PDB file of C-alpha atoms in Angstrom:
ATOM      1  CA  UNK W 192     114.863  43.325  14.699  1.00 48.00           C
ATOM      2  CA  UNK W 193     116.107  42.548  11.112  1.00 51.00           C
ATOM      3  CA  UNK W 194     115.817  39.034   9.796  1.00 51.00           C
ATOM      4  CA  UNK W 195     118.807  37.498   7.987  1.00 53.00           C
ATOM      5  CA  UNK W 196     118.048  37.204   4.321  1.00 55.00           C
ATOM      6  CA  UNK W 197     118.607  33.768   2.750  1.00 60.00           C
ATOM      7  CA  UNK W 198     120.187  33.254  -0.647  1.00 63.00           C
ATOM      8  CA  UNK W 199     117.906  33.831  -3.567  1.00 78.00           C
ATOM      9  CA  UNK W 200     117.720  31.244  -6.324  1.00 71.00           C
ATOM     10  CA  UNK W 201     119.669  33.555  -8.622  1.00 73.00           C
ATOM     11  CA  UNK W 202     122.436  33.990  -6.060  1.00 70.00           C
ATOM     12  CA  UNK W 203     122.669  30.223  -5.578  1.00 74.00           C
ATOM     13  CA  UNK W 204     122.929  29.692  -9.319  1.00 73.00           C
ATOM     14  CA  UNK W 205     125.720  32.268  -9.528  1.00 74.00           C
ATOM     15  CA  UNK W 206     127.637  30.546  -6.718  1.00 74.00           C
ATOM     16  CA  UNK W 207     127.209  27.142  -8.360  1.00 74.00           C
ATOM     17  CA  UNK W 208     128.390  28.547 -11.702  1.00 71.00           C
ATOM     18  CA  UNK W 209     131.487  30.083 -10.094  1.00 75.00           C
ATOM     19  CA  UNK W 210     132.358  26.817  -8.332  1.00 75.00           C
ATOM     20  CA  UNK W 211     131.899  24.868 -11.575  1.00 69.00           C
ATOM     21  CA  UNK W 212     134.105  27.319 -13.480  1.00 68.00           C
ATOM     22  CA  UNK W 213     136.839  27.114 -10.849  1.00 66.00           C
ATOM     23  CA  UNK W 214     136.655  23.309 -10.873  1.00 64.00           C
ATOM     24  CA  UNK W 215     136.994  23.280 -14.668  1.00 68.00           C
ATOM     25  CA  UNK W 216     140.003  25.592 -14.532  1.00 69.00           C
ATOM     26  CA  UNK W 217     141.632  23.481 -11.817  1.00 57.00           C
ATOM     27  CA  UNK W 218     141.014  20.268 -13.773  1.00 54.00           C
ATOM     28  CA  UNK W 219     142.482  21.803 -16.944  1.00 55.00           C
ATOM     29  CA  UNK W 220     145.579  22.995 -15.076  1.00 54.00           C
ATOM     30  CA  UNK W 221     146.070  19.565 -13.486  1.00 51.00           C
ATOM     31  CA  UNK W 222     145.629  17.785 -16.818  1.00 55.00           C
ATOM     32  CA  UNK W 223     148.044  20.164 -18.551  1.00 55.00           C
ATOM     33  CA  UNK W 224     150.643  19.713 -15.805  1.00 58.00           C
ATOM     34  CA  UNK W 225     150.281  15.938 -15.977  1.00 64.00           C
ATOM     35  CA  UNK W 226     150.613  15.967 -19.763  1.00 63.00           C
ATOM     36  CA  UNK W 227     153.775  18.092 -19.561  1.00 73.00           C
ATOM     37  CA  UNK W 228     155.238  15.740 -16.960  1.00 79.00           C
ATOM     38  CA  UNK W 229     154.405  12.723 -19.134  1.00 79.00           C
ATOM     39  CA  UNK W 230     155.966  14.437 -22.140  1.00 74.00           C
ATOM     40  CA  UNK W 231     159.196  15.149 -20.264  1.00 84.00           C
ATOM     41  CA  UNK W 232     159.388  11.569 -18.961  1.00 85.00           C
ATOM     42  CA  UNK W 233     158.602  10.106 -22.380  1.00 89.00           C
ATOM     43  CA  UNK W 234     161.288  12.224 -24.010  1.00 91.00           C
ATOM     44  CA  UNK W 235     163.830  11.096 -21.405  1.00 91.00           C
ATOM     45  CA  UNK W 236     162.980   7.440 -22.020  1.00 93.00           C
ATOM     46  CA  UNK W 237     163.146   7.847 -25.766  1.00 93.00           C
ATOM     47  CA  UNK W 238     166.554   9.517 -25.510  1.00 94.00           C
ATOM     48  CA  UNK W 239     167.803   6.583 -23.423  1.00 94.00           C
ATOM     49  CA  UNK W 240     166.537   4.240 -26.118  1.00 95.00           C
ATOM     50  CA  UNK W 241     168.434   6.291 -28.702  1.00 95.00           C
ATOM     51  CA  UNK W 242     171.625   5.998 -26.654  1.00 96.00           C
ATOM     52  CA  UNK W 243     171.208   2.222 -26.423  1.00 96.00           C
ATOM     53  CA  UNK W 244     170.633   2.104 -30.177  1.00 97.00           C
ATOM     54  CA  UNK W 245     173.928   3.921 -30.768  1.00 96.00           C
ATOM     55  CA  UNK W 246     175.745   1.468 -28.505  1.00 96.00           C
ATOM     56  CA  UNK W 247     174.203  -1.487 -30.308  1.00 97.00           C
ATOM     57  CA  UNK W 248     175.276  -0.203 -33.726  1.00 97.00           C
ATOM     58  CA  UNK W 249     178.808   0.432 -32.459  1.00 96.00           C
ATOM     59  CA  UNK W 250     179.019  -3.109 -31.048  1.00 95.00           C
ATOM     60  CA  UNK W 251     177.527  -4.839 -34.099  1.00 95.00           C
ATOM     61  CA  UNK W 252     179.906  -3.619 -36.812  1.00 94.00           C
ATOM     62  CA  UNK W 253     177.510  -0.904 -37.916  1.00 96.00           C
ATOM     63  CA  UNK W 254     174.382  -3.040 -38.308  1.00 96.00           C
ATOM     64  CA  UNK W 255     170.985  -1.887 -37.046  1.00 97.00           C
ATOM     65  CA  UNK W 256     168.909  -4.186 -34.811  1.00 97.00           C
ATOM     66  CA  UNK W 257     166.021  -6.004 -36.474  1.00 95.00           C
ATOM     67  CA  UNK W 258     162.698  -4.160 -36.555  1.00 94.00           C
ATOM     68  CA  UNK W 259     160.561  -7.203 -35.710  1.00 93.00           C
ATOM     69  CA  UNK W 260     160.547 -10.976 -35.358  1.00 91.00           C
ATOM     70  CA  UNK W 261     159.107 -13.472 -37.821  1.00 88.00           C
ATOM     71  CA  UNK W 262     155.637 -14.563 -36.726  1.00 86.00           C
ATOM     72  CA  UNK W 263     153.101 -13.109 -34.322  1.00 86.00           C
ATOM     73  CA  UNK W 264     153.803 -10.176 -32.028  1.00 89.00           C
ATOM     74  CA  UNK W 265     153.441 -12.182 -28.835  1.00 93.00           C
ATOM     75  CA  UNK W 266     155.525 -13.181 -25.829  1.00 96.00           C
ATOM     76  CA  UNK W 267     156.357 -16.604 -27.289  1.00 95.00           C
ATOM     77  CA  UNK W 268     157.774 -15.134 -30.501  1.00 95.00           C
ATOM     78  CA  UNK W 269     159.782 -12.553 -28.559  1.00 95.00           C
ATOM     79  CA  UNK W 270     161.374 -15.328 -26.483  1.00 95.00           C
ATOM     80  CA  UNK W 271     162.634 -17.347 -29.466  1.00 95.00           C
ATOM     81  CA  UNK W 272     166.433 -17.502 -29.985  1.00 95.00           C
ATOM     82  CA  UNK W 273     166.116 -15.973 -33.462  1.00 93.00           C
ATOM     83  CA  UNK W 274     164.368 -12.938 -31.932  1.00 95.00           C
ATOM     84  CA  UNK W 275     167.269 -11.903 -29.717  1.00 95.00           C
ATOM     85  CA  UNK W 276     168.582  -9.307 -32.185  1.00 96.00           C
ATOM     86  CA  UNK W 277     165.183  -7.646 -32.550  1.00 97.00           C
ATOM     87  CA  UNK W 278     165.367  -4.149 -31.079  1.00 98.00           C
ATOM     88  CA  UNK W 279     162.928  -4.817 -28.220  1.00 98.00           C
ATOM     89  CA  UNK W 280     165.241  -7.547 -26.912  1.00 98.00           C
ATOM     90  CA  UNK W 281     168.647  -6.206 -27.931  1.00 97.00           C
ATOM     91  CA  UNK W 282     168.280  -2.652 -26.604  1.00 98.00           C
ATOM     92  CA  UNK W 283     166.778  -3.343 -23.140  1.00 98.00           C
ATOM     93  CA  UNK W 284     169.637  -5.806 -22.629  1.00 97.00           C
ATOM     94  CA  UNK W 285     172.097  -2.942 -23.143  1.00 97.00           C
ATOM     95  CA  UNK W 286     170.072  -0.848 -20.673  1.00 96.00           C
ATOM     96  CA  UNK W 287     170.486  -3.489 -17.927  1.00 96.00           C
ATOM     97  CA  UNK W 288     166.799  -4.384 -18.167  1.00 97.00           C
ATOM     98  CA  UNK W 289     165.031  -7.665 -18.952  1.00 97.00           C
ATOM     99  CA  UNK W 290     164.323  -8.300 -22.618  1.00 97.00           C
ATOM    100  CA  UNK W 291     160.722  -8.488 -23.792  1.00 97.00           C
ATOM    101  CA  UNK W 292     161.211 -12.206 -24.344  1.00 96.00           C
ATOM    102  CA  UNK W 293     162.391 -12.685 -20.757  1.00 97.00           C
ATOM    103  CA  UNK W 294     159.458 -10.700 -19.375  1.00 96.00           C
ATOM    104  CA  UNK W 295     157.030 -12.818 -21.356  1.00 94.00           C
ATOM    105  CA  UNK W 296     158.398 -15.981 -19.767  1.00 93.00           C
ATOM    106  CA  UNK W 297     158.355 -14.779 -16.167  1.00 91.00           C
ATOM    107  CA  UNK W 298     156.714 -11.377 -15.638  1.00 94.00           C
ATOM    108  CA  UNK W 299     154.529  -9.976 -18.457  1.00 95.00           C
ATOM    109  CA  UNK W 300     153.198  -7.243 -16.174  1.00 95.00           C
ATOM    110  CA  UNK W 301     156.747  -5.903 -15.852  1.00 95.00           C
ATOM    111  CA  UNK W 302     156.572  -4.687 -19.460  1.00 96.00           C
ATOM    112  CA  UNK W 303     154.057  -2.066 -18.303  1.00 96.00           C
ATOM    113  CA  UNK W 304     155.931  -1.029 -15.169  1.00 94.00           C
ATOM    114  CA  UNK W 305     156.704   2.688 -15.296  1.00 93.00           C
ATOM    115  CA  UNK W 306     160.382   1.936 -14.655  1.00 94.00           C
ATOM    116  CA  UNK W 307     160.740  -0.351 -17.682  1.00 97.00           C
ATOM    117  CA  UNK W 308     162.604   1.317 -20.593  1.00 96.00           C
ATOM    118  CA  UNK W 309     159.869   0.613 -23.151  1.00 97.00           C
ATOM    119  CA  UNK W 310     156.915   1.730 -21.008  1.00 96.00           C
ATOM    120  CA  UNK W 311     155.977   5.219 -22.238  1.00 95.00           C
ATOM    121  CA  UNK W 312     154.338   7.673 -19.786  1.00 93.00           C
ATOM    122  CA  UNK W 313     150.961   8.965 -20.956  1.00 93.00           C
ATOM    123  CA  UNK W 314     150.320   6.038 -23.299  1.00 94.00           C
ATOM    124  CA  UNK W 315     146.768   4.602 -22.947  1.00 96.00           C
ATOM    125  CA  UNK W 316     147.698   0.956 -22.489  1.00 95.00           C
ATOM    126  CA  UNK W 317     144.756  -1.487 -22.649  1.00 91.00           C
ATOM    127  CA  UNK W 318     143.290  -3.287 -19.661  1.00 87.00           C
ATOM    128  CA  UNK W 319     145.039  -6.134 -17.884  1.00 80.00           C
ATOM    129  CA  UNK W 320     143.399  -8.985 -19.801  1.00 79.00           C
ATOM    130  CA  UNK W 321     144.477  -7.717 -23.222  1.00 82.00           C
ATOM    131  CA  UNK W 322     147.876  -6.283 -22.387  1.00 83.00           C
ATOM    132  CA  UNK W 323     149.044  -9.374 -20.533  1.00 89.00           C
ATOM    133  CA  UNK W 324     148.146 -11.528 -23.529  1.00 89.00           C
ATOM    134  CA  UNK W 325     150.841  -9.887 -25.664  1.00 92.00           C
ATOM    135  CA  UNK W 326     153.175  -6.880 -25.444  1.00 96.00           C
ATOM    136  CA  UNK W 327     151.505  -3.641 -26.594  1.00 96.00           C
ATOM    137  CA  UNK W 328     154.190  -1.216 -27.771  1.00 97.00           C
ATOM    138  CA  UNK W 329     153.784   2.553 -27.377  1.00 97.00           C
ATOM    139  CA  UNK W 330     157.147   3.034 -29.128  1.00 98.00           C
ATOM    140  CA  UNK W 331     158.082   1.484 -32.463  1.00 98.00           C
ATOM    141  CA  UNK W 332     160.995   1.156 -34.845  1.00 98.00           C
ATOM    142  CA  UNK W 333     160.693   2.844 -38.231  1.00 97.00           C
ATOM    143  CA  UNK W 334     159.665   0.116 -40.687  1.00 95.00           C
ATOM    144  CA  UNK W 335     160.746   2.035 -43.790  1.00 95.00           C
ATOM    145  CA  UNK W 336     164.454   1.282 -43.291  1.00 95.00           C
ATOM    146  CA  UNK W 337     164.642  -2.511 -43.256  1.00 88.00           C
ATOM    147  CA  UNK W 338     163.503  -3.609 -46.734  1.00 79.00           C
ATOM    148  CA  UNK W 339     163.153  -7.066 -48.275  1.00 74.00           C
ATOM    149  CA  UNK W 340     166.000  -8.289 -50.464  1.00 75.00           C
ATOM    150  CA  UNK W 341     165.658 -10.131 -53.786  1.00 74.00           C
ATOM    151  CA  UNK W 342     164.892 -13.342 -51.865  1.00 76.00           C
ATOM    152  CA  UNK W 343     162.081 -11.728 -49.903  1.00 73.00           C
ATOM    153  CA  UNK W 344     164.077 -11.693 -46.661  1.00 77.00           C
ATOM    154  CA  UNK W 345     164.666  -8.791 -44.301  1.00 77.00           C
ATOM    155  CA  UNK W 346     168.240  -8.570 -43.045  1.00 82.00           C
ATOM    156  CA  UNK W 347     169.967  -6.111 -40.689  1.00 87.00           C
ATOM    157  CA  UNK W 348     170.545  -2.734 -42.335  1.00 91.00           C
ATOM    158  CA  UNK W 349     174.105  -1.340 -42.388  1.00 94.00           C
ATOM    159  CA  UNK W 350     174.235   2.110 -40.825  1.00 94.00           C
ATOM    160  CA  UNK W 351     176.192   3.442 -43.808  1.00 95.00           C
ATOM    161  CA  UNK W 352     173.131   3.028 -46.035  1.00 95.00           C
ATOM    162  CA  UNK W 353     171.324   5.781 -44.130  1.00 96.00           C
ATOM    163  CA  UNK W 354     172.198   8.965 -45.989  1.00 96.00           C
ATOM    164  CA  UNK W 355     171.069  11.562 -43.425  1.00 96.00           C
ATOM    165  CA  UNK W 356     171.317  10.158 -39.860  1.00 96.00           C
ATOM    166  CA  UNK W 357     170.466  13.479 -38.202  1.00 96.00           C
ATOM    167  CA  UNK W 358     167.159  13.682 -40.099  1.00 97.00           C
ATOM    168  CA  UNK W 359     166.183  10.008 -40.302  1.00 98.00           C
ATOM    169  CA  UNK W 360     163.733   8.575 -37.755  1.00 98.00           C
ATOM    170  CA  UNK W 361     164.694   5.328 -36.030  1.00 98.00           C
ATOM    171  CA  UNK W 362     162.089   5.210 -33.217  1.00 98.00           C
ATOM    172  CA  UNK W 363     158.846   7.070 -32.615  1.00 98.00           C
ATOM    173  CA  UNK W 364     155.879   7.118 -30.268  1.00 97.00           C
ATOM    174  CA  UNK W 365     153.410   4.809 -31.945  1.00 97.00           C
ATOM    175  CA  UNK W 366     149.653   4.609 -31.543  1.00 97.00           C
ATOM    176  CA  UNK W 367     147.822   2.146 -29.324  1.00 97.00           C
ATOM    177  CA  UNK W 368     144.163   1.190 -29.949  1.00 95.00           C
ATOM    178  CA  UNK W 369     142.994   3.753 -27.367  1.00 94.00           C
ATOM    179  CA  UNK W 370     145.192   6.588 -28.658  1.00 96.00           C
ATOM    180  CA  UNK W 371     143.485   9.468 -30.438  1.00 93.00           C
ATOM    181  CA  UNK W 372     144.325   9.952 -34.102  1.00 94.00           C
ATOM    182  CA  UNK W 373     145.043  13.630 -34.743  1.00 93.00           C
ATOM    183  CA  UNK W 374     144.750  13.405 -38.547  1.00 95.00           C
ATOM    184  CA  UNK W 375     141.966  11.589 -40.440  1.00 92.00           C
ATOM    185  CA  UNK W 376     144.386   9.626 -42.632  1.00 92.00           C
ATOM    186  CA  UNK W 377     146.296   7.996 -39.770  1.00 95.00           C
ATOM    187  CA  UNK W 378     146.244   4.215 -39.349  1.00 94.00           C
ATOM    188  CA  UNK W 379     148.008   1.288 -37.720  1.00 94.00           C
ATOM    189  CA  UNK W 380     147.287   2.170 -34.078  1.00 97.00           C
ATOM    190  CA  UNK W 381     147.742  -1.465 -33.095  1.00 95.00           C
ATOM    191  CA  UNK W 382     150.660  -1.484 -30.636  1.00 96.00           C
ATOM    192  CA  UNK W 383     153.041  -3.485 -32.845  1.00 96.00           C
ATOM    193  CA  UNK W 384     156.830  -3.032 -32.470  1.00 97.00           C
ATOM    194  CA  UNK W 385     157.332  -1.489 -35.918  1.00 97.00           C
ATOM    195  CA  UNK W 386     155.465   1.064 -37.991  1.00 96.00           C
ATOM    196  CA  UNK W 387     155.596   4.083 -40.250  1.00 96.00           C
ATOM    197  CA  UNK W 388     154.642   7.714 -39.797  1.00 96.00           C
ATOM    198  CA  UNK W 389     150.914   6.988 -40.168  1.00 97.00           C
ATOM    199  CA  UNK W 390     151.017   5.251 -36.779  1.00 97.00           C
ATOM    200  CA  UNK W 391     152.626   8.248 -35.036  1.00 98.00           C
ATOM    201  CA  UNK W 392     150.897   9.141 -31.754  1.00 96.00           C
ATOM    202  CA  UNK W 393     150.850  12.811 -30.750  1.00 95.00           C
ATOM    203  CA  UNK W 394     149.714  12.013 -27.220  1.00 94.00           C
ATOM    204  CA  UNK W 395     151.393  14.881 -25.323  1.00 92.00           C
ATOM    205  CA  UNK W 396     149.566  18.155 -25.988  1.00 89.00           C
ATOM    206  CA  UNK W 397     149.214  17.179 -29.655  1.00 91.00           C
ATOM    207  CA  UNK W 398     152.890  16.208 -29.906  1.00 93.00           C
ATOM    208  CA  UNK W 399     154.917  13.011 -29.805  1.00 95.00           C
ATOM    209  CA  UNK W 400     158.602  12.093 -29.614  1.00 95.00           C
ATOM    210  CA  UNK W 401     160.849  11.050 -32.488  1.00 96.00           C
ATOM    211  CA  UNK W 402     164.323   9.546 -32.059  1.00 96.00           C
ATOM    212  CA  UNK W 403     166.716  10.022 -34.946  1.00 97.00           C
ATOM    213  CA  UNK W 404     169.485   7.707 -36.104  1.00 97.00           C
ATOM    214  CA  UNK W 405     172.170   9.996 -34.656  1.00 95.00           C
ATOM    215  CA  UNK W 406     170.521   9.603 -31.220  1.00 92.00           C
ATOM    216  CA  UNK W 407     168.888  13.004 -30.722  1.00 93.00           C
ATOM    217  CA  UNK W 408     165.196  13.459 -29.904  1.00 92.00           C
ATOM    218  CA  UNK W 409     162.572  15.943 -31.064  1.00 94.00           C
ATOM    219  CA  UNK W 410     158.899  16.579 -30.311  1.00 94.00           C
ATOM    220  CA  UNK W 411     156.644  16.906 -33.352  1.00 96.00           C
ATOM    221  CA  UNK W 412     152.999  17.269 -34.334  1.00 96.00           C
ATOM    222  CA  UNK W 413     151.445  14.740 -36.674  1.00 96.00           C
ATOM    223  CA  UNK W 414     150.965  17.540 -39.203  1.00 96.00           C
ATOM    224  CA  UNK W 415     154.766  17.954 -39.327  1.00 96.00           C
ATOM    225  CA  UNK W 416     155.023  14.442 -40.735  1.00 97.00           C
ATOM    226  CA  UNK W 417     151.813  13.697 -42.623  1.00 96.00           C
ATOM    227  CA  UNK W 418     149.270  15.262 -44.927  1.00 96.00           C
ATOM    228  CA  UNK W 419     145.629  15.185 -43.716  1.00 93.00           C
ATOM    229  CA  UNK W 420     145.053  12.103 -45.899  1.00 93.00           C
ATOM    230  CA  UNK W 421     147.896  10.205 -44.208  1.00 93.00           C
ATOM    231  CA  UNK W 422     150.626  10.542 -46.814  1.00 95.00           C
ATOM    232  CA  UNK W 423     154.172  11.055 -45.536  1.00 96.00           C
ATOM    233  CA  UNK W 424     155.177  14.576 -46.526  1.00 96.00           C
ATOM    234  CA  UNK W 425     157.361  14.800 -49.607  1.00 96.00           C
ATOM    235  CA  UNK W 426     159.974  16.033 -50.282  1.00 96.00           C
ATOM    236  CA  UNK W 427     161.550  14.798 -47.051  1.00 97.00           C
ATOM    237  CA  UNK W 428     163.440  17.902 -46.018  1.00 94.00           C
ATOM    238  CA  UNK W 429     163.162  18.107 -42.210  1.00 94.00           C
ATOM    239  CA  UNK W 430     162.192  14.537 -41.248  1.00 97.00           C
ATOM    240  CA  UNK W 431     163.206  11.467 -43.270  1.00 98.00           C
ATOM    241  CA  UNK W 432     161.643   7.983 -43.037  1.00 98.00           C
ATOM    242  CA  UNK W 433     163.553   6.158 -45.796  1.00 96.00           C
ATOM    243  CA  UNK W 434     167.211   5.265 -46.312  1.00 96.00           C
ATOM    244  CA  UNK W 435     167.521   8.108 -48.795  1.00 95.00           C
ATOM    245  CA  UNK W 436     165.433  11.285 -48.607  1.00 95.00           C
ATOM    246  CA  UNK W 437     164.727  11.000 -52.337  1.00 95.00           C
ATOM    247  CA  UNK W 438     163.039   7.605 -51.865  1.00 94.00           C
ATOM    248  CA  UNK W 439     159.272   7.871 -51.382  1.00 94.00           C
ATOM    249  CA  UNK W 440     158.347   6.109 -48.083  1.00 94.00           C
ATOM    250  CA  UNK W 441     154.615   6.072 -48.877  1.00 92.00           C
TER     251      UNK W 441
END
């Protein structure tokens, strides 16, 4: 009568290796699918923000919303009356959502709810203690458009001063402290509501969303916008960060 042979050590190792390989493949597929889903959702949200921006400009005699409020980037500053025309208050209001100032007064956690217009899928928001202390933005307004005047003040920018609306960035996915920088020269991954191209976060398969002044959206790599040392690419032929493409935004 023949005895059943048990697995040899080599056979067991082969089986374990196959299982590990299959698990790795499955994990990669799941991660890729999740990243693609986050990218699609982020792009949809950014497009909605672009639509609200267009409505705001049309209703405000051609003026852009303010890029930021005076003072700290916290809930209290966002709730001040003089902060109501800042983009993070003005645009959610047009989207039938609470403003950031209103959320800070009653429901800070709502800022990070996946249904809120400014909550970006796939963004690595910080833990509860830090993110409830102040709003951490995963989308920002381009800070190279609103410049100081001769008195050192920043005033709303007239739309007509933007020479190439279809090429000029108005909003972009910005880096949070836990986002990965894809180029060594990137900086400013601090979650503030304004920023320049150096703070661009390519968090979806090495790409991130840009919203242009005319309202359309595009996905880009950081290398489309910046040199490895973090300089905004000049000349500005495909993507523009300043009022005029000839102006150096660096």
